[in-house]
Coordinates of C-alpha atoms and ligand atoms in Angstrom, one line a residue:
Chain A
M22 CA 4.5 -190.9 -44.6
S23 CA 7.6 -191.0 -42.5
K24 CA 8.3 -194.4 -41.0
H25 CA 11.3 -193.3 -39.1
L26 CA 12.8 -190.1 -37.6
I27 CA 16.4 -190.0 -38.8
S28 CA 17.1 -186.5 -40.1
I29 CA 15.4 -183.1 -39.9
H30 CA 15.9 -182.9 -43.7
D31 CA 13.4 -185.6 -44.2
F32 CA 10.7 -183.3 -42.7
S33 CA 8.7 -180.8 -44.7
K34 CA 7.3 -177.6 -43.1
E35 CA 3.8 -179.3 -42.8
E36 CA 5.3 -182.4 -41.1
I37 CA 7.1 -180.3 -38.6
L38 CA 4.0 -178.3 -37.8
K39 CA 2.0 -181.6 -37.3
V40 CA 4.5 -182.9 -34.8
L41 CA 4.5 -179.6 -32.9
S42 CA 0.7 -179.5 -32.7
L43 CA 0.6 -183.1 -31.4
A44 CA 3.2 -182.2 -28.8
S45 CA 1.0 -179.4 -27.5
K46 CA -1.8 -181.9 -27.1
F47 CA 0.5 -184.1 -25.0
E48 CA 1.5 -181.1 -22.9
E49 CA -2.1 -180.5 -21.9
R50 CA -2.5 -184.2 -20.9
K51 CA 1.0 -184.9 -19.5
S52 CA 0.3 -188.7 -19.5
D53 CA -1.6 -190.7 -21.9
P54 CA -1.1 -194.5 -21.6
I55 CA -2.2 -195.4 -25.1
F56 CA 0.8 -197.8 -25.7
S57 CA 0.6 -200.2 -22.7
D58 CA 0.9 -203.1 -25.1
K59 CA 4.1 -201.8 -26.7
V60 CA 7.8 -202.3 -26.1
V61 CA 10.3 -199.6 -26.9
A62 CA 14.0 -200.4 -27.2
S63 CA 16.3 -197.7 -26.1
L64 CA 19.8 -198.5 -27.5
F65 CA 22.5 -196.0 -26.3
F66 CA 25.8 -197.1 -27.8
E67 CA 27.3 -194.1 -26.1
P68 CA 26.0 -192.5 -22.9
S69 CA 23.8 -189.5 -23.0
T70 CA 21.8 -189.4 -19.8
R71 CA 19.8 -186.3 -20.7
T72 CA 18.5 -187.5 -24.0
R73 CA 17.9 -191.0 -22.7
L74 CA 15.9 -189.9 -19.7
S75 CA 13.8 -187.6 -21.9
F76 CA 13.0 -190.4 -24.3
E77 CA 12.3 -192.9 -21.6
T78 CA 10.1 -190.5 -19.8
A79 CA 8.2 -189.9 -23.0
A80 CA 7.8 -193.7 -23.6
N81 CA 6.7 -194.2 -20.0
R82 CA 4.1 -191.4 -20.1
L83 CA 2.6 -193.2 -23.1
G84 CA 2.4 -196.4 -21.1
A85 CA 5.1 -198.4 -23.1
R86 CA 7.6 -200.7 -21.5
I87 CA 11.3 -200.1 -22.1
I88 CA 14.2 -202.5 -22.8
G89 CA 17.7 -201.5 -23.8
F90 CA 21.1 -200.3 -22.6
S91 CA 22.5 -197.0 -21.6
D92 CA 26.1 -197.5 -22.8
A93 CA 27.6 -200.2 -25.0
V94 CA 30.5 -201.1 -22.6
N95 CA 28.8 -204.3 -21.2
T96 CA 27.0 -205.5 -24.3
S97 CA 27.8 -207.9 -27.2
V98 CA 28.6 -204.8 -29.2
T99 CA 32.0 -204.6 -27.5
K100 CA 32.5 -208.2 -28.5
G101 CA 32.4 -207.0 -32.1
E102 CA 28.7 -207.5 -33.0
T103 CA 27.8 -205.4 -36.0
L104 CA 25.1 -202.7 -35.8
K105 CA 23.1 -204.7 -38.4
D106 CA 23.0 -207.8 -36.2
T107 CA 22.0 -205.9 -33.0
I108 CA 19.2 -204.0 -34.9
K109 CA 17.9 -207.2 -36.6
M110 CA 17.7 -208.9 -33.2
V111 CA 16.1 -206.1 -31.3
S112 CA 13.6 -205.3 -34.0
N113 CA 12.2 -208.8 -33.3
Y114 CA 11.6 -207.9 -29.7
A115 CA 10.5 -204.3 -29.8
D116 CA 7.8 -202.2 -31.6
L117 CA 10.1 -199.1 -31.9
I118 CA 13.8 -198.5 -31.6
I119 CA 15.5 -195.4 -30.2
I120 CA 19.2 -195.3 -31.1
R121 CA 22.1 -193.2 -30.1
H122 CA 25.4 -194.1 -31.8
P123 CA 28.8 -192.4 -32.2
L124 CA 29.1 -193.1 -35.9
E125 CA 27.5 -190.7 -38.4
G126 CA 24.9 -192.3 -40.6
S127 CA 24.3 -195.2 -38.1
A128 CA 20.7 -194.3 -37.5
R129 CA 19.9 -194.2 -41.3
Y130 CA 21.6 -197.5 -41.7
A131 CA 19.7 -198.9 -38.7
S132 CA 16.4 -197.8 -40.2
E133 CA 17.2 -199.7 -43.4
V134 CA 17.8 -203.0 -41.6
S135 CA 15.1 -202.6 -38.9
S136 CA 11.6 -204.0 -39.4
V137 CA 10.2 -201.5 -36.9
P138 CA 10.3 -197.6 -36.8
V139 CA 13.7 -196.1 -35.7
I140 CA 14.2 -192.8 -34.0
N141 CA 17.7 -191.2 -34.2
A142 CA 18.7 -189.9 -30.8
G143 CA 22.0 -188.6 -32.1
D144 CA 24.4 -190.1 -34.7
G145 CA 27.8 -188.7 -33.9
A146 CA 28.2 -185.1 -35.1
N147 CA 25.5 -185.6 -37.7
Q148 CA 21.8 -185.3 -36.7
H149 CA 19.7 -185.1 -33.6
P150 CA 16.3 -184.4 -35.0
S151 CA 14.2 -184.6 -31.8
Q152 CA 16.4 -181.8 -30.3
T153 CA 15.6 -179.7 -33.3
L154 CA 11.9 -180.4 -33.0
L155 CA 11.9 -179.6 -29.3
D156 CA 13.7 -176.3 -30.0
L157 CA 11.0 -175.4 -32.6
Y158 CA 8.3 -176.4 -30.1
S159 CA 9.9 -174.1 -27.5
I160 CA 10.1 -171.2 -30.0
L161 CA 6.5 -171.7 -31.1
K162 CA 5.3 -171.9 -27.5
T163 CA 7.0 -168.8 -26.3
Q164 CA 6.5 -166.6 -29.4
G165 CA 3.1 -167.9 -30.5
R166 CA 4.4 -168.3 -34.0
L167 CA 7.4 -169.5 -36.0
D168 CA 7.3 -167.0 -38.9
N169 CA 9.3 -163.8 -39.2
L170 CA 11.4 -164.1 -36.0
N171 CA 14.7 -162.5 -35.2
I172 CA 17.0 -165.2 -34.0
N173 CA 20.5 -164.8 -32.7
I174 CA 22.5 -168.0 -32.6
V175 CA 25.6 -167.8 -30.4
G176 CA 28.7 -169.9 -29.8
D177 CA 30.2 -172.7 -31.8
L178 CA 28.5 -172.2 -35.2
K179 CA 31.2 -174.2 -37.0
Y180 CA 30.9 -177.6 -35.5
G181 CA 27.5 -177.3 -33.7
R182 CA 25.2 -180.0 -35.0
T183 CA 22.2 -178.5 -33.0
V184 CA 22.9 -175.1 -34.6
H185 CA 22.9 -176.3 -38.2
S186 CA 19.8 -178.4 -37.8
L187 CA 17.9 -175.6 -36.1
M188 CA 19.0 -173.1 -38.8
Q189 CA 17.9 -175.4 -41.6
A190 CA 14.5 -176.3 -39.9
M191 CA 13.8 -172.6 -39.1
S192 CA 14.5 -171.7 -42.7
H193 CA 11.0 -172.9 -43.6
F194 CA 9.6 -169.9 -41.6
K195 CA 11.3 -166.7 -43.0
P196 CA 13.6 -165.9 -40.1
H197 CA 16.2 -163.2 -39.8
F198 CA 19.3 -164.7 -38.4
R199 CA 22.2 -163.2 -36.6
F200 CA 25.3 -165.4 -36.1
T201 CA 27.5 -164.5 -33.1
A202 CA 30.8 -166.4 -32.9
P203 CA 34.5 -166.0 -32.6
K204 CA 36.2 -166.1 -36.0
E205 CA 37.5 -169.6 -35.4
L206 CA 34.0 -170.9 -35.0
R207 CA 32.0 -168.9 -37.6
M208 CA 29.1 -170.4 -39.6
P209 CA 30.6 -172.4 -42.5
E210 CA 30.3 -170.9 -46.0
E211 CA 28.2 -173.8 -47.3
Y212 CA 25.4 -173.1 -44.8
K213 CA 25.5 -169.3 -45.6
E214 CA 25.4 -170.1 -49.3
Q215 CA 22.3 -172.2 -48.7
L216 CA 20.6 -169.3 -46.8
K217 CA 21.4 -166.9 -49.7
I218 CA 19.9 -169.3 -52.2
N219 CA 16.7 -169.5 -50.0
G220 CA 16.6 -165.7 -49.7
I221 CA 17.0 -165.7 -45.9
P222 CA 18.7 -162.6 -44.5
F223 CA 21.5 -162.9 -41.9
D224 CA 24.3 -160.9 -40.3
E225 CA 27.4 -161.9 -38.5
S226 CA 29.1 -160.5 -35.4
E227 CA 31.7 -161.3 -32.9
R228 CA 30.0 -159.2 -30.2
L229 CA 27.3 -160.9 -28.1
E230 CA 26.3 -157.6 -26.3
D231 CA 25.2 -156.0 -29.6
G232 CA 22.9 -158.9 -30.5
I233 CA 20.3 -158.8 -27.7
E234 CA 18.1 -155.8 -28.2
N235 CA 16.0 -156.7 -31.3
M236 CA 15.9 -160.4 -30.8
D237 CA 13.0 -162.7 -30.2
I238 CA 15.2 -165.7 -29.5
V239 CA 18.8 -165.9 -28.3
Y240 CA 20.0 -169.4 -28.8
M241 CA 23.2 -170.1 -26.8
T242 CA 25.5 -173.0 -27.4
R243 CA 28.5 -174.4 -25.7
V244 CA 32.0 -173.6 -26.9
Q245 CA 34.1 -176.7 -26.4
R246 CA 37.7 -176.7 -25.3
E247 CA 38.7 -179.3 -27.8
R248 CA 37.8 -177.0 -30.7
F249 CA 40.8 -174.8 -29.8
T250 CA 44.5 -175.5 -30.4
D251 CA 45.4 -172.5 -28.2
A252 CA 44.3 -172.8 -24.6
I253 CA 44.6 -169.0 -24.0
E254 CA 42.4 -168.3 -26.9
Y255 CA 39.8 -170.8 -25.5
E256 CA 39.8 -169.0 -22.1
R257 CA 39.3 -165.6 -23.9
V258 CA 36.4 -166.9 -26.0
K259 CA 34.7 -168.7 -23.2
N260 CA 34.5 -165.5 -21.2
V261 CA 33.5 -163.3 -24.1
Y262 CA 30.5 -165.5 -25.0
S263 CA 29.0 -165.6 -21.6
L264 CA 25.5 -164.1 -21.2
K265 CA 24.9 -162.1 -18.1
N266 CA 21.8 -160.6 -16.6
E267 CA 23.1 -157.0 -17.0
M268 CA 23.2 -157.5 -20.8
L269 CA 19.4 -158.1 -20.9
D270 CA 18.3 -154.6 -19.9
F271 CA 17.2 -153.6 -23.4
A272 CA 15.8 -157.0 -24.5
K273 CA 12.3 -157.2 -25.9
P274 CA 9.8 -158.5 -23.3
N275 CA 9.0 -161.6 -25.4
M276 CA 12.7 -162.5 -25.9
K277 CA 13.6 -165.9 -24.7
I278 CA 17.0 -167.5 -24.1
L279 CA 17.4 -171.1 -25.3
H280 CA 20.3 -173.6 -24.7
P281 CA 20.4 -177.3 -25.6
L282 CA 22.1 -178.0 -22.2
P283 CA 24.4 -178.9 -20.5
R284 CA 25.8 -175.4 -20.1
I285 CA 29.3 -174.6 -18.8
N286 CA 29.4 -170.8 -18.4
E287 CA 27.8 -169.5 -21.6
I288 CA 24.9 -168.4 -19.4
H289 CA 25.7 -166.9 -16.1
Q290 CA 23.6 -168.2 -13.2
D291 CA 22.2 -164.7 -12.5
V292 CA 20.2 -165.1 -15.8
D293 CA 18.3 -168.1 -14.4
N294 CA 15.7 -166.1 -12.5
S295 CA 15.1 -163.7 -15.4
N296 CA 11.8 -163.8 -17.4
H297 CA 13.9 -164.3 -20.5
A298 CA 15.5 -167.6 -19.3
Y299 CA 13.7 -170.5 -20.9
Y300 CA 16.4 -173.3 -21.1
F301 CA 15.0 -175.5 -18.3
E302 CA 11.4 -175.4 -19.7
Q303 CA 12.9 -176.1 -23.1
A304 CA 14.3 -179.4 -21.8
G305 CA 10.9 -180.2 -20.3
N306 CA 9.3 -179.6 -23.7
G307 CA 11.5 -182.4 -25.0
V308 CA 9.3 -184.9 -23.3
Y309 CA 6.1 -183.7 -25.0
T310 CA 7.9 -183.5 -28.4
R311 CA 9.2 -187.0 -28.0
M312 CA 5.8 -188.3 -27.0
A313 CA 4.5 -186.8 -30.2
I314 CA 7.3 -188.4 -32.2
I315 CA 6.7 -191.8 -30.6
K316 CA 3.0 -191.6 -31.2
M317 CA 3.4 -190.6 -34.8
L318 CA 5.7 -193.5 -35.5
L319 CA 3.8 -196.2 -33.6
D320 CA 0.4 -195.1 -34.9
K321 CA 1.9 -194.7 -38.4
I322 CA 0.1 -191.4 -38.5
D323 CA 0.2 -190.0 -42.0
I324 CA 2.2 -186.9 -41.4
Chain B
M10 CA 52.1 -191.9 -86.8
S11 CA 50.4 -193.2 -90.0
P12 CA 46.7 -194.2 -89.8
M13 CA 47.8 -197.8 -90.4
E14 CA 50.2 -197.8 -87.5
K15 CA 47.6 -196.3 -85.2
H16 CA 45.1 -198.9 -86.3
L17 CA 47.5 -201.7 -85.4
K18 CA 48.1 -200.5 -81.8
V19 CA 44.8 -202.0 -80.6
S20 CA 43.1 -204.4 -82.9
A21 CA 39.6 -203.8 -84.1
I22 CA 36.5 -205.7 -83.0
K23 CA 33.6 -206.8 -85.1
D24 CA 30.8 -206.2 -82.5
G25 CA 31.0 -204.7 -79.1
T26 CA 32.0 -201.6 -77.1
V27 CA 35.1 -199.4 -77.4
L28 CA 35.9 -197.2 -74.5
D29 CA 38.3 -194.5 -75.7
H30 CA 39.9 -191.4 -74.0
I31 CA 40.3 -193.0 -70.6
P32 CA 43.1 -191.3 -68.7
A33 CA 45.9 -193.8 -68.6
N34 CA 46.3 -193.7 -64.9
Q35 CA 42.6 -194.6 -64.5
L36 CA 42.6 -197.7 -66.7
F37 CA 42.7 -200.2 -63.9
K38 CA 40.0 -198.4 -61.9
V39 CA 37.7 -198.5 -65.0
I40 CA 38.3 -202.2 -65.3
D41 CA 37.5 -202.6 -61.7
I42 CA 34.3 -200.5 -61.8
L43 CA 32.9 -202.3 -64.8
G44 CA 33.9 -205.7 -63.4
L45 CA 35.8 -206.5 -66.6
S46 CA 38.1 -208.9 -64.7
K47 CA 35.1 -211.2 -64.1
I48 CA 33.7 -211.5 -67.6
T49 CA 34.7 -214.0 -70.3
N50 CA 34.4 -211.8 -73.3
Q51 CA 37.4 -211.1 -75.4
I52 CA 39.0 -207.8 -74.3
T53 CA 41.9 -205.8 -75.7
F54 CA 43.6 -203.0 -73.9
G55 CA 46.0 -200.3 -74.9
T56 CA 47.5 -197.9 -72.5
N57 CA 50.0 -195.0 -72.4
L58 CA 48.9 -194.1 -75.9
D59 CA 49.6 -190.5 -76.9
S60 CA 46.6 -188.2 -76.6
K61 CA 46.3 -184.5 -77.3
L62 CA 43.5 -184.2 -74.8
L63 CA 44.8 -186.3 -71.9
G64 CA 48.6 -186.6 -72.4
K65 CA 48.5 -190.4 -72.0
K66 CA 45.3 -192.3 -72.6
A67 CA 44.0 -195.8 -72.5
I68 CA 41.5 -197.6 -74.7
I69 CA 39.5 -200.8 -74.0
K70 CA 37.7 -202.9 -76.6
I71 CA 35.2 -205.5 -75.4
A72 CA 33.9 -207.9 -77.9
D73 CA 30.1 -208.7 -77.9
K74 CA 29.5 -206.6 -74.8
F75 CA 26.9 -203.8 -74.7
F76 CA 26.5 -201.9 -71.4
E77 CA 23.3 -200.4 -69.9
D78 CA 23.7 -196.6 -69.6
N79 CA 23.4 -196.9 -65.8
D80 CA 26.4 -199.3 -65.7
I81 CA 28.6 -197.4 -68.1
N82 CA 27.9 -194.1 -66.4
R83 CA 29.5 -195.4 -63.3
I84 CA 32.9 -194.6 -64.8
A85 CA 32.0 -191.0 -65.3
L86 CA 33.3 -190.5 -61.7
I87 CA 36.9 -191.2 -62.8
A88 CA 37.0 -190.8 -66.6
P89 CA 34.4 -188.1 -67.4
Q90 CA 35.8 -187.4 -70.9
A91 CA 35.7 -191.1 -71.9
K92 CA 34.0 -191.7 -75.3
I93 CA 31.9 -194.8 -75.7
N94 CA 31.6 -196.2 -79.2
I95 CA 29.2 -199.0 -80.0
I96 CA 30.5 -201.2 -82.8
H97 CA 28.5 -203.4 -85.2
D98 CA 30.2 -205.1 -88.1
F99 CA 33.4 -203.1 -87.6
Q100 CA 31.5 -199.8 -87.9
V101 CA 30.7 -197.3 -85.1
V102 CA 26.9 -197.2 -85.0
E103 CA 26.5 -195.1 -81.9
K104 CA 28.6 -192.7 -79.8
K105 CA 27.7 -192.1 -76.2
V106 CA 28.8 -189.3 -73.9
L107 CA 29.0 -190.1 -70.2
S108 CA 26.9 -188.4 -67.6
V109 CA 27.4 -188.7 -63.9
P110 CA 24.5 -190.8 -62.5
S111 CA 22.2 -189.0 -60.0
T112 CA 22.8 -191.7 -57.4
I113 CA 25.9 -193.7 -56.9
K114 CA 26.1 -196.9 -55.0
G115 CA 29.3 -198.6 -54.1
I116 CA 32.2 -197.3 -56.3
A117 CA 33.1 -194.2 -54.1
K118 CA 34.3 -194.0 -50.6
C119 CA 32.8 -191.4 -48.2
M120 CA 35.6 -189.0 -47.1
N121 CA 34.1 -188.6 -43.6
P122 CA 36.2 -190.8 -41.3
A123 CA 33.4 -190.9 -38.8
C124 CA 30.9 -192.2 -41.3
I125 CA 29.4 -195.7 -40.6
T126 CA 30.3 -196.8 -44.2
N127 CA 34.0 -196.5 -43.2
H128 CA 33.6 -198.7 -40.1
Q129 CA 31.1 -201.4 -40.9
D130 CA 30.2 -203.4 -43.9
V131 CA 27.7 -201.0 -45.4
E132 CA 27.6 -200.2 -49.1
T133 CA 28.1 -196.5 -49.8
S134 CA 25.4 -194.5 -51.4
F135 CA 25.5 -190.9 -52.7
A136 CA 23.3 -188.4 -54.4
T137 CA 25.2 -186.3 -57.0
I138 CA 24.6 -182.7 -56.0
S139 CA 26.9 -181.2 -58.6
D140 CA 28.9 -182.7 -61.6
S141 CA 30.6 -179.6 -62.9
P142 CA 32.7 -177.7 -62.5
E143 CA 33.5 -179.9 -59.6
L144 CA 31.9 -183.3 -58.7
K145 CA 30.2 -183.3 -55.3
L146 CA 28.6 -186.3 -53.8
L147 CA 26.2 -186.2 -50.8
C148 CA 26.5 -189.3 -48.5
K149 CA 23.1 -190.8 -47.8
Y150 CA 24.3 -191.9 -44.3
C151 CA 26.4 -189.2 -42.7
E152 CA 25.0 -186.4 -44.9
K153 CA 28.5 -185.0 -45.6
V154 CA 29.8 -184.0 -49.1
T155 CA 32.7 -185.8 -50.7
D156 CA 34.2 -183.6 -53.4
E157 CA 36.3 -184.5 -56.4
K158 CA 39.7 -183.9 -54.9
N159 CA 38.8 -186.2 -52.0
L160 CA 37.2 -188.9 -54.1
K161 CA 38.5 -192.4 -53.6
I162 CA 37.3 -195.4 -55.5
I163 CA 36.5 -198.6 -53.7
S164 CA 38.3 -201.5 -55.3
N165 CA 36.3 -204.6 -56.1
N166 CA 39.2 -206.9 -55.5
Ligands
ZN406 ZN1 29.3 -190.8 -45.2

């Protein structure tokens, strides 16, 4: 039984499927105030409005009350309080803690000192497991299955935390991957090695336009300026990895485009009205997925 | 060097543990990891002794001290070729070969500068994912790998 949600690596295939099935039940019901006697602490040591609103909406739809902060600037943390002390204190107030923290491993550590369940809402560049679960939920919902899908992952494959977690979680379901990235941001060898060990086929390309036709999912990610030492190279890459409506002419009817948001110009606005665009619904799915996670941890469901 | 000369370099012990074939430059780290500066047993050291295998080696003899495998294996991180001899009545009664423990707490530093263990008072904890040809440790917290060439030992002092 999982007491906390810290890393997608802690989840087996069966556990992932259980969370997704619970999420679909919440999608049917929208609100389900089963936790009106519970207090959820939302501790954002660095701001992330999108993630915080999604979690707090999920907690509200379950009827729970929320305490916390959206940024550590005006808290005792800036006065040098250790993470341990903050968590020890808050776990005496709340029934569940949601934590976002810039240091990697902070959520794992918080789960060790907390007396209540902890959800990792992002620990630096390490893990963001609720994002991965909502991505899987979106894939399952649009494709009707998770097994044997063709998935093209595009953009920053070197540093992208979302990408690595998604790839590892999808590896339970016999995917065929395509990795589309400029050579500076290619998928690291250690991850490719892992795929080979698990017998999961993949190919690599620098050309986005070649990787649309046979795909079930095209997962776009942001290419960040700070990854490039050369500003001209950044401008070039930014424009090459931009998905436009005209590129979708030969896409399969079931193909969906996902993006963890916010986007810069990886997806042109003219794609938004296409039947293939799914990134805004994907964000909405985050609420149901997070309701499922909260319920699972507060109920101590044996998953 | 005659056997007699060699024998005199570091005096024999009646009962206890002899740690031989420690790379000379790792001697003080071994002392640190095993906490030898904090025990009251009689200890003799020799260092910068000639060694075919290591160039310069160190040797430690600790009277009346017998380590648990878990404890002694902690030095495998920095002195994997070390030989452990258990002495009873001036005789070697057992020889132990080190193996890297499957989990390592304390001892090593995580090489990831953004890891919580490098910012707050959190004891490091690793799973050994490979011990040869190259040692690789997976950090329980940040989930990053620290490899042998980036391995730094935390000093107890
Ligand atoms: Zn670490």
